PDB file of N, CA and C in Angstrom:
ATOM      1  N   ARG A   1       0.818  -1.199   0.000  1.00 42.00           N
ATOM      2  CA  ARG A   1       0.000   0.000   0.000  1.00 42.00           C
ATOM      3  C   ARG A   1       0.859   1.259   0.000  1.00 42.00           C
ATOM      4  N   SER A   2       1.917   1.293   0.827  1.00 42.00           N
ATOM      5  CA  SER A   2       2.749   2.496   0.881  1.00 42.00           C
ATOM      6  C   SER A   2       3.479   2.723  -0.434  1.00 42.00           C
ATOM      7  N   GLN A   3       3.847   1.653  -1.130  1.00 41.00           N
ATOM      8  CA  GLN A   3       4.499   1.811  -2.428  1.00 41.00           C
ATOM      9  C   GLN A   3       3.533   2.475  -3.409  1.00 41.00           C
ATOM     10  N   GLY A   4       2.274   2.056  -3.386  1.00 44.00           N
ATOM     11  CA  GLY A   4       1.268   2.657  -4.258  1.00 44.00           C
ATOM     12  C   GLY A   4       1.045   4.114  -3.934  1.00 44.00           C
ATOM     13  N   LEU A   5       0.994   4.447  -2.664  1.00 42.00           N
ATOM     14  CA  LEU A   5       0.799   5.842  -2.263  1.00 42.00           C
ATOM     15  C   LEU A   5       1.998   6.691  -2.670  1.00 42.00           C
ATOM     16  N   GLY A   6       3.181   6.124  -2.593  1.00 45.00           N
ATOM     17  CA  GLY A   6       4.366   6.857  -3.011  1.00 45.00           C
ATOM     18  C   GLY A   6       4.308   7.216  -4.480  1.00 45.00           C
ATOM     19  N   SER A   7       3.852   6.283  -5.298  1.00 43.00           N
ATOM     20  CA  SER A   7       3.759   6.579  -6.730  1.00 43.00           C
ATOM     21  C   SER A   7       2.664   7.592  -7.003  1.00 43.00           C
ATOM     22  N   ILE A   8       1.591   7.548  -6.233  1.00 43.00           N
ATOM     23  CA  ILE A   8       0.515   8.535  -6.386  1.00 43.00           C
ATOM     24  C   ILE A   8       1.049   9.924  -6.060  1.00 43.00           C
ATOM     25  N   PHE A   9       1.772  10.048  -4.944  1.00 45.00           N
ATOM     26  CA  PHE A   9       2.306  11.355  -4.565  1.00 45.00           C
ATOM     27  C   PHE A   9       3.294  11.858  -5.605  1.00 45.00           C
ATOM     28  N   GLY A  10       4.107  10.968  -6.146  1.00 47.00           N
ATOM     29  CA  GLY A  10       5.061  11.365  -7.168  1.00 47.00           C
ATOM     30  C   GLY A  10       4.358  11.900  -8.401  1.00 47.00           C
ATOM     31  N   LEU A  11       3.314  11.228  -8.840  1.00 45.00           N
ATOM     32  CA  LEU A  11       2.549  11.687  -9.988  1.00 45.00           C
ATOM     33  C   LEU A  11       1.820  12.981  -9.677  1.00 45.00           C
ATOM     34  N   ALA A  12       1.246  13.069  -8.498  1.00 45.00           N
ATOM     35  CA  ALA A  12       0.495  14.272  -8.128  1.00 45.00           C
ATOM     36  C   ALA A  12       1.394  15.488  -8.096  1.00 45.00           C
ATOM     37  N   GLY A  13       2.628  15.308  -7.680  1.00 46.00           N
ATOM     38  CA  GLY A  13       3.550  16.430  -7.625  1.00 46.00           C
ATOM     39  C   GLY A  13       3.824  17.028  -8.991  1.00 46.00           C
ATOM     40  N   SER A  14       3.694  16.225 -10.023  1.00 47.00           N
ATOM     41  CA  SER A  14       3.946  16.719 -11.373  1.00 47.00           C
ATOM     42  C   SER A  14       2.693  17.274 -12.047  1.00 47.00           C
ATOM     43  N   LEU A  15       1.563  17.247 -11.365  1.00 52.00           N
ATOM     44  CA  LEU A  15       0.309  17.679 -11.967  1.00 52.00           C
ATOM     45  C   LEU A  15       0.022  19.163 -11.790  1.00 52.00           C
ATOM     46  N   GLY A  16       0.820  19.880 -11.041  1.00 57.00           N
ATOM     47  CA  GLY A  16       0.611  21.309 -10.862  1.00 57.00           C
ATOM     48  C   GLY A  16      -0.594  21.596  -9.990  1.00 57.00           C
ATOM     49  N   ALA A  17      -1.636  22.215 -10.554  1.00 69.00           N
ATOM     50  CA  ALA A  17      -2.814  22.628  -9.796  1.00 69.00           C
ATOM     51  C   ALA A  17      -3.731  21.465  -9.456  1.00 69.00           C
ATOM     52  N   ALA A  18      -3.438  20.290  -9.961  1.00 82.00           N
ATOM     53  CA  ALA A  18      -4.293  19.132  -9.707  1.00 82.00           C
ATOM     54  C   ALA A  18      -3.950  18.488  -8.371  1.00 82.00           C
ATOM     55  N   ALA A  19      -4.963  17.874  -7.773  1.00 89.00           N
ATOM     56  CA  ALA A  19      -4.774  17.191  -6.496  1.00 89.00           C
ATOM     57  C   ALA A  19      -5.543  15.878  -6.513  1.00 89.00           C
ATOM     58  N   ILE A  20      -5.024  14.896  -5.801  1.00 92.00           N
ATOM     59  CA  ILE A  20      -5.737  13.635  -5.673  1.00 92.00           C
ATOM     60  C   ILE A  20      -7.086  13.947  -5.029  1.00 92.00           C
ATOM     61  N   SER A  21      -8.154  13.621  -5.718  1.00 93.00           N
ATOM     62  CA  SER A  21      -9.496  13.919  -5.211  1.00 93.00           C
ATOM     63  C   SER A  21     -10.403  12.702  -5.275  1.00 93.00           C
ATOM     64  N   ASP A  22      -9.810  11.558  -5.405  1.00 96.00           N
ATOM     65  CA  ASP A  22     -10.530  10.296  -5.510  1.00 96.00           C
ATOM     66  C   ASP A  22     -11.128   9.931  -4.160  1.00 96.00           C
ATOM     67  N   ILE A  23     -12.426   9.705  -4.133  1.00 97.00           N
ATOM     68  CA  ILE A  23     -13.123   9.402  -2.875  1.00 97.00           C
ATOM     69  C   ILE A  23     -12.562   8.147  -2.206  1.00 97.00           C
ATOM     70  N   ARG A  24     -11.944   7.270  -2.976  1.00 97.00           N
ATOM     71  CA  ARG A  24     -11.399   6.034  -2.408  1.00 97.00           C
ATOM     72  C   ARG A  24     -10.256   6.287  -1.434  1.00 97.00           C
ATOM     73  N   PHE A  25      -9.687   7.482  -1.441  1.00 97.00           N
ATOM     74  CA  PHE A  25      -8.572   7.804  -0.562  1.00 97.00           C
ATOM     75  C   PHE A  25      -8.961   8.779   0.549  1.00 97.00           C
ATOM     76  N   LYS A  26     -10.270   8.965   0.739  1.00 97.00           N
ATOM     77  CA  LYS A  26     -10.748   9.940   1.729  1.00 97.00           C
ATOM     78  C   LYS A  26     -11.628   9.264   2.768  1.00 97.00           C
ATOM     79  N   GLU A  27     -11.644   9.852   3.967  1.00 97.00           N
ATOM     80  CA  GLU A  27     -12.523   9.377   5.034  1.00 97.00           C
ATOM     81  C   GLU A  27     -12.977  10.567   5.860  1.00 97.00           C
ATOM     82  N   ASN A  28     -13.924  10.335   6.751  1.00 98.00           N
ATOM     83  CA  ASN A  28     -14.493  11.406   7.582  1.00 98.00           C
ATOM     84  C   ASN A  28     -15.019  12.543   6.704  1.00 98.00           C
ATOM     85  N   ILE A  29     -15.722  12.172   5.659  1.00 98.00           N
ATOM     86  CA  ILE A  29     -16.219  13.118   4.663  1.00 98.00           C
ATOM     87  C   ILE A  29     -17.481  13.797   5.169  1.00 98.00           C
ATOM     88  N   LYS A  30     -17.481  15.136   5.110  1.00 98.00           N
ATOM     89  CA  LYS A  30     -18.642  15.913   5.542  1.00 98.00           C
ATOM     90  C   LYS A  30     -18.922  16.998   4.502  1.00 98.00           C
ATOM     91  N   ARG A  31     -20.124  16.969   3.935  1.00 98.00           N
ATOM     92  CA  ARG A  31     -20.491  17.991   2.956  1.00 98.00           C
ATOM     93  C   ARG A  31     -20.673  19.324   3.674  1.00 98.00           C
ATOM     94  N   ILE A  32     -20.095  20.377   3.095  1.00 97.00           N
ATOM     95  CA  ILE A  32     -20.196  21.688   3.744  1.00 97.00           C
ATOM     96  C   ILE A  32     -20.766  22.777   2.850  1.00 97.00           C
ATOM     97  N   GLY A  33     -20.921  22.503   1.570  1.00 96.00           N
ATOM     98  CA  GLY A  33     -21.456  23.538   0.691  1.00 96.00           C
ATOM     99  C   GLY A  33     -21.553  23.089  -0.746  1.00 96.00           C
ATOM    100  N   THR A  34     -21.869  24.061  -1.599  1.00 97.00           N
ATOM    101  CA  THR A  34     -22.005  23.811  -3.031  1.00 97.00           C
ATOM    102  C   THR A  34     -21.423  24.998  -3.788  1.00 97.00           C
ATOM    103  N   LEU A  35     -20.629  24.717  -4.803  1.00 96.00           N
ATOM    104  CA  LEU A  35     -20.078  25.770  -5.650  1.00 96.00           C
ATOM    105  C   LEU A  35     -21.160  26.294  -6.596  1.00 96.00           C
ATOM    106  N   ALA A  36     -20.912  27.428  -7.208  1.00 95.00           N
ATOM    107  CA  ALA A  36     -21.871  28.029  -8.143  1.00 95.00           C
ATOM    108  C   ALA A  36     -22.213  27.092  -9.295  1.00 95.00           C
ATOM    109  N   ASN A  37     -21.278  26.226  -9.671  1.00 95.00           N
ATOM    110  CA  ASN A  37     -21.524  25.288 -10.769  1.00 95.00           C
ATOM    111  C   ASN A  37     -22.288  24.042 -10.335  1.00 95.00           C
ATOM    112  N   GLY A  38     -22.636  23.955  -9.051  1.00 96.00           N
ATOM    113  CA  GLY A  38     -23.406  22.830  -8.530  1.00 96.00           C
ATOM    114  C   GLY A  38     -22.581  21.729  -7.897  1.00 96.00           C
ATOM    115  N   LEU A  39     -21.276  21.836  -7.948  1.00 97.00           N
ATOM    116  CA  LEU A  39     -20.408  20.817  -7.380  1.00 97.00           C
ATOM    117  C   LEU A  39     -20.331  20.966  -5.866  1.00 97.00           C
ATOM    118  N   ALA A  40     -20.556  19.874  -5.156  1.00 97.00           N
ATOM    119  CA  ALA A  40     -20.526  19.886  -3.691  1.00 97.00           C
ATOM    120  C   ALA A  40     -19.099  20.027  -3.182  1.00 97.00           C
ATOM    121  N   THR A  41     -18.948  20.689  -2.039  1.00 97.00           N
ATOM    122  CA  THR A  41     -17.651  20.816  -1.382  1.00 97.00           C
ATOM    123  C   THR A  41     -17.707  20.081  -0.042  1.00 97.00           C
ATOM    124  N   TYR A  42     -16.556  19.605   0.374  1.00 97.00           N
ATOM    125  CA  TYR A  42     -16.470  18.757   1.559  1.00 97.00           C
ATOM    126  C   TYR A  42     -15.231  19.077   2.388  1.00 97.00           C
ATOM    127  N   THR A  43     -15.296  18.694   3.657  1.00 96.00           N
ATOM    128  CA  THR A  43     -14.095  18.546   4.456  1.00 96.00           C
ATOM    129  C   THR A  43     -13.881  17.044   4.596  1.00 96.00           C
ATOM    130  N   TYR A  44     -12.647  16.645   4.761  1.00 96.00           N
ATOM    131  CA  TYR A  44     -12.297  15.228   4.846  1.00 96.00           C
ATOM    132  C   TYR A  44     -10.832  15.130   5.252  1.00 96.00           C
ATOM    133  N   ASN A  45     -10.390  13.936   5.470  1.00 96.00           N
ATOM    134  CA  ASN A  45      -8.958  13.694   5.586  1.00 96.00           C
ATOM    135  C   ASN A  45      -8.626  12.511   4.688  1.00 96.00           C
ATOM    136  N   TYR A  46      -7.382  12.498   4.210  1.00 96.00           N
ATOM    137  CA  TYR A  46      -6.928  11.365   3.422  1.00 96.00           C
ATOM    138  C   TYR A  46      -6.684  10.185   4.352  1.00 96.00           C
ATOM    139  N   ILE A  47      -6.790   8.981   3.830  1.00 96.00           N
ATOM    140  CA  ILE A  47      -6.643   7.786   4.661  1.00 96.00           C
ATOM    141  C   ILE A  47      -5.254   7.669   5.275  1.00 96.00           C
ATOM    142  N   TRP A  48      -4.289   8.385   4.747  1.00 95.00           N
ATOM    143  CA  TRP A  48      -2.928   8.323   5.263  1.00 95.00           C
ATOM    144  C   TRP A  48      -2.577   9.513   6.157  1.00 95.00           C
ATOM    145  N   SER A  49      -3.566  10.370   6.468  1.00 95.00           N
ATOM    146  CA  SER A  49      -3.288  11.562   7.266  1.00 95.00           C
ATOM    147  C   SER A  49      -4.507  11.950   8.093  1.00 95.00           C
ATOM    148  N   ARG A  50      -4.267  12.580   9.204  1.00 95.00           N
ATOM    149  CA  ARG A  50      -5.372  13.094  10.023  1.00 95.00           C
ATOM    150  C   ARG A  50      -5.655  14.564   9.733  1.00 95.00           C
ATOM    151  N   ALA A  51      -4.837  15.197   8.905  1.00 95.00           N
ATOM    152  CA  ALA A  51      -5.003  16.616   8.596  1.00 95.00           C
ATOM    153  C   ALA A  51      -6.304  16.848   7.823  1.00 95.00           C
ATOM    154  N   LYS A  52      -7.086  17.790   8.291  1.00 96.00           N
ATOM    155  CA  LYS A  52      -8.354  18.100   7.633  1.00 96.00           C
ATOM    156  C   LYS A  52      -8.092  18.839   6.328  1.00 96.00           C
ATOM    157  N   GLN A  53      -8.795  18.429   5.307  1.00 95.00           N
ATOM    158  CA  GLN A  53      -8.676  19.006   3.975  1.00 95.00           C
ATOM    159  C   GLN A  53     -10.027  19.576   3.541  1.00 95.00           C
ATOM    160  N   PHE A  54     -10.013  20.369   2.487  1.00 94.00           N
ATOM    161  CA  PHE A  54     -11.216  20.938   1.896  1.00 94.00           C
ATOM    162  C   PHE A  54     -11.147  20.706   0.394  1.00 94.00           C
ATOM    163  N   GLY A  55     -12.243  20.270  -0.198  1.00 95.00           N
ATOM    164  CA  GLY A  55     -12.230  20.085  -1.645  1.00 95.00           C
ATOM    165  C   GLY A  55     -13.479  19.413  -2.160  1.00 95.00           C
ATOM    166  N   VAL A  56     -13.322  18.805  -3.330  1.00 97.00           N
ATOM    167  CA  VAL A  56     -14.436  18.144  -4.010  1.00 97.00           C
ATOM    168  C   VAL A  56     -14.090  16.675  -4.194  1.00 97.00           C
ATOM    169  N   MET A  57     -15.071  15.905  -4.641  1.00 97.00           N
ATOM    170  CA  MET A  57     -14.867  14.500  -4.949  1.00 97.00           C
ATOM    171  C   MET A  57     -14.739  14.354  -6.466  1.00 97.00           C
ATOM    172  N   ALA A  58     -13.675  13.724  -6.906  1.00 97.00           N
ATOM    173  CA  ALA A  58     -13.431  13.575  -8.339  1.00 97.00           C
ATOM    174  C   ALA A  58     -14.579  12.857  -9.036  1.00 97.00           C
ATOM    175  N   GLN A  59     -15.145  11.851  -8.383  1.00 97.00           N
ATOM    176  CA  GLN A  59     -16.231  11.097  -9.000  1.00 97.00           C
ATOM    177  C   GLN A  59     -17.435  12.001  -9.284  1.00 97.00           C
ATOM    178  N   GLU A  60     -17.707  12.961  -8.412  1.00 97.00           N
ATOM    179  CA  GLU A  60     -18.806  13.910  -8.646  1.00 97.00           C
ATOM    180  C   GLU A  60     -18.415  14.939  -9.700  1.00 97.00           C
ATOM    181  N   ALA A  61     -17.155  15.354  -9.692  1.00 98.00           N
ATOM    182  CA  ALA A  61     -16.689  16.332 -10.671  1.00 98.00           C
ATOM    183  C   ALA A  61     -16.802  15.788 -12.095  1.00 98.00           C
ATOM    184  N   LEU A  62     -16.677  14.475 -12.263  1.00 97.00           N
ATOM    185  CA  LEU A  62     -16.820  13.872 -13.592  1.00 97.00           C
ATOM    186  C   LEU A  62     -18.163  14.217 -14.231  1.00 97.00           C
ATOM    187  N   ASP A  63     -19.209  14.332 -13.411  1.00 96.00           N
ATOM    188  CA  ASP A  63     -20.547  14.634 -13.925  1.00 96.00           C
ATOM    189  C   ASP A  63     -20.754  16.112 -14.231  1.00 96.00           C
ATOM    190  N   ILE A  64     -20.053  16.989 -13.514  1.00 97.00           N
ATOM    191  CA  ILE A  64     -20.316  18.433 -13.616  1.00 97.00           C
ATOM    192  C   ILE A  64     -19.242  19.171 -14.413  1.00 97.00           C
ATOM    193  N   VAL A  65     -17.986  18.864 -14.158  1.00 97.00           N
ATOM    194  CA  VAL A  65     -16.872  19.496 -14.876  1.00 97.00           C
ATOM    195  C   VAL A  65     -15.859  18.417 -15.283  1.00 97.00           C
ATOM    196  N   PRO A  66     -16.239  17.546 -16.198  1.00 97.00           N
ATOM    197  CA  PRO A  66     -15.358  16.428 -16.549  1.00 97.00           C
ATOM    198  C   PRO A  66     -13.991  16.861 -17.063  1.00 97.00           C
ATOM    199  N   GLU A  67     -13.907  18.049 -17.644  1.00 96.00           N
ATOM    200  CA  GLU A  67     -12.623  18.534 -18.146  1.00 96.00           C
ATOM    201  C   GLU A  67     -11.628  18.822 -17.025  1.00 96.00           C
ATOM    202  N   ALA A  68     -12.099  18.873 -15.788  1.00 96.00           N
ATOM    203  CA  ALA A  68     -11.230  19.135 -14.642  1.00 96.00           C
ATOM    204  C   ALA A  68     -10.654  17.861 -14.035  1.00 96.00           C
ATOM    205  N   VAL A  69     -11.132  16.704 -14.470  1.00 97.00           N
ATOM    206  CA  VAL A  69     -10.720  15.434 -13.865  1.00 97.00           C
ATOM    207  C   VAL A  69      -9.636  14.771 -14.705  1.00 97.00           C
ATOM    208  N   ILE A  70      -8.608  14.321 -14.017  1.00 96.00           N
ATOM    209  CA  ILE A  70      -7.473  13.643 -14.638  1.00 96.00           C
ATOM    210  C   ILE A  70      -7.423  12.222 -14.085  1.00 96.00           C
ATOM    211  N   THR A  71      -7.290  11.251 -14.959  1.00 95.00           N
ATOM    212  CA  THR A  71      -7.112   9.869 -14.527  1.00 95.00           C
ATOM    213  C   THR A  71      -5.634   9.537 -14.606  1.00 95.00           C
ATOM    214  N   LEU A  72      -5.060   9.210 -13.464  1.00 93.00           N
ATOM    215  CA  LEU A  72      -3.646   8.850 -13.399  1.00 93.00           C
ATOM    216  C   LEU A  72      -3.449   7.434 -13.951  1.00 93.00           C
ATOM    217  N   PRO A  73      -2.230   7.063 -14.307  1.00 93.00           N
ATOM    218  CA  PRO A  73      -1.980   5.744 -14.904  1.00 93.00           C
ATOM    219  C   PRO A  73      -2.499   4.566 -14.082  1.00 93.00           C
ATOM    220  N   ASP A  74      -2.542   4.707 -12.748  1.00 94.00           N
ATOM    221  CA  ASP A  74      -3.026   3.604 -11.911  1.00 94.00           C
ATOM    222  C   ASP A  74      -4.536   3.646 -11.691  1.00 94.00           C
ATOM    223  N   GLY A  75      -5.236   4.587 -12.348  1.00 95.00           N
ATOM    224  CA  GLY A  75      -6.693   4.682 -12.215  1.00 95.00           C
ATOM    225  C   GLY A  75      -7.166   5.661 -11.160  1.00 95.00           C
ATOM    226  N   THR A  76      -6.254   6.202 -10.367  1.00 95.00           N
ATOM    227  CA  THR A  76      -6.602   7.195  -9.360  1.00 95.00           C
ATOM    228  C   THR A  76      -7.078   8.474 -10.052  1.00 95.00           C
ATOM    229  N   LEU A  77      -8.114   9.099  -9.497  1.00 96.00           N
ATOM    230  CA  LEU A  77      -8.646  10.334 -10.063  1.00 96.00           C
ATOM    231  C   LEU A  77      -8.096  11.548  -9.326  1.00 96.00           C
ATOM    232  N   ALA A  78      -7.713  12.554 -10.103  1.00 95.00           N
ATOM    233  CA  ALA A  78      -7.241  13.823  -9.565  1.00 95.00           C
ATOM    234  C   ALA A  78      -8.102  14.927 -10.180  1.00 95.00           C
ATOM    235  N   VAL A  79      -8.158  16.075  -9.508  1.00 96.00           N
ATOM    236  CA  VAL A  79      -8.928  17.206 -10.015  1.00 96.00           C
ATOM    237  C   VAL A  79      -8.013  18.407 -10.186  1.00 96.00           C
ATOM    238  N   ASN A  80      -8.117  19.048 -11.326  1.00 94.00           N
ATOM    239  CA  ASN A  80      -7.429  20.306 -11.575  1.00 94.00           C
ATOM    240  C   ASN A  80      -8.333  21.392 -11.001  1.00 94.00           C
ATOM    241  N   TYR A  81      -8.000  21.873  -9.820  1.00 92.00           N
ATOM    242  CA  TYR A  81      -8.873  22.824  -9.122  1.00 92.00           C
ATOM    243  C   TYR A  81      -8.983  24.166  -9.848  1.00 92.00           C
ATOM    244  N   ALA A  82      -8.034  24.500 -10.692  1.00 92.00           N
ATOM    245  CA  ALA A  82      -8.125  25.725 -11.472  1.00 92.00           C
ATOM    246  C   ALA A  82      -9.323  25.686 -12.414  1.00 92.00           C
ATOM    247  N   LYS A  83      -9.764  24.490 -12.780  1.00 93.00           N
ATOM    248  CA  LYS A  83     -10.914  24.341 -13.680  1.00 93.00           C
ATOM    249  C   LYS A  83     -12.236  24.137 -12.938  1.00 93.00           C
ATOM    250  N   VAL A  84     -12.162  23.994 -11.636  1.00 91.00           N
ATOM    251  CA  VAL A  84     -13.364  23.743 -10.822  1.00 91.00           C
ATOM    252  C   VAL A  84     -13.964  25.019 -10.288  1.00 91.00           C
ATOM    253  N   TRP A  85     -13.147  25.909  -9.786  1.00 82.00           N
ATOM    254  CA  TRP A  85     -13.626  27.116  -9.135  1.00 82.00           C
ATOM    255  C   TRP A  85     -14.172  28.051 -10.174  1.00 82.00           C
TER     256      TRP A  85
END
């Protein structure tokens, strides 16, 4: 598992404004609002960290702003937040 996460972080670092937003890597998810485009916003933490994060779910972004979603080689979904806001 840690080897897989290492490769995800390595790929994410090269994506610029994109961030891992795949719901499969998040827990303690709480909806807190909705963007003007209808996309829900959440607080959550990644399964490998207790730090609270803010963002969207890539799986939901596919329906509303599919051009903002990037599929990494291993199938993990990332979101280019510059295209979401």
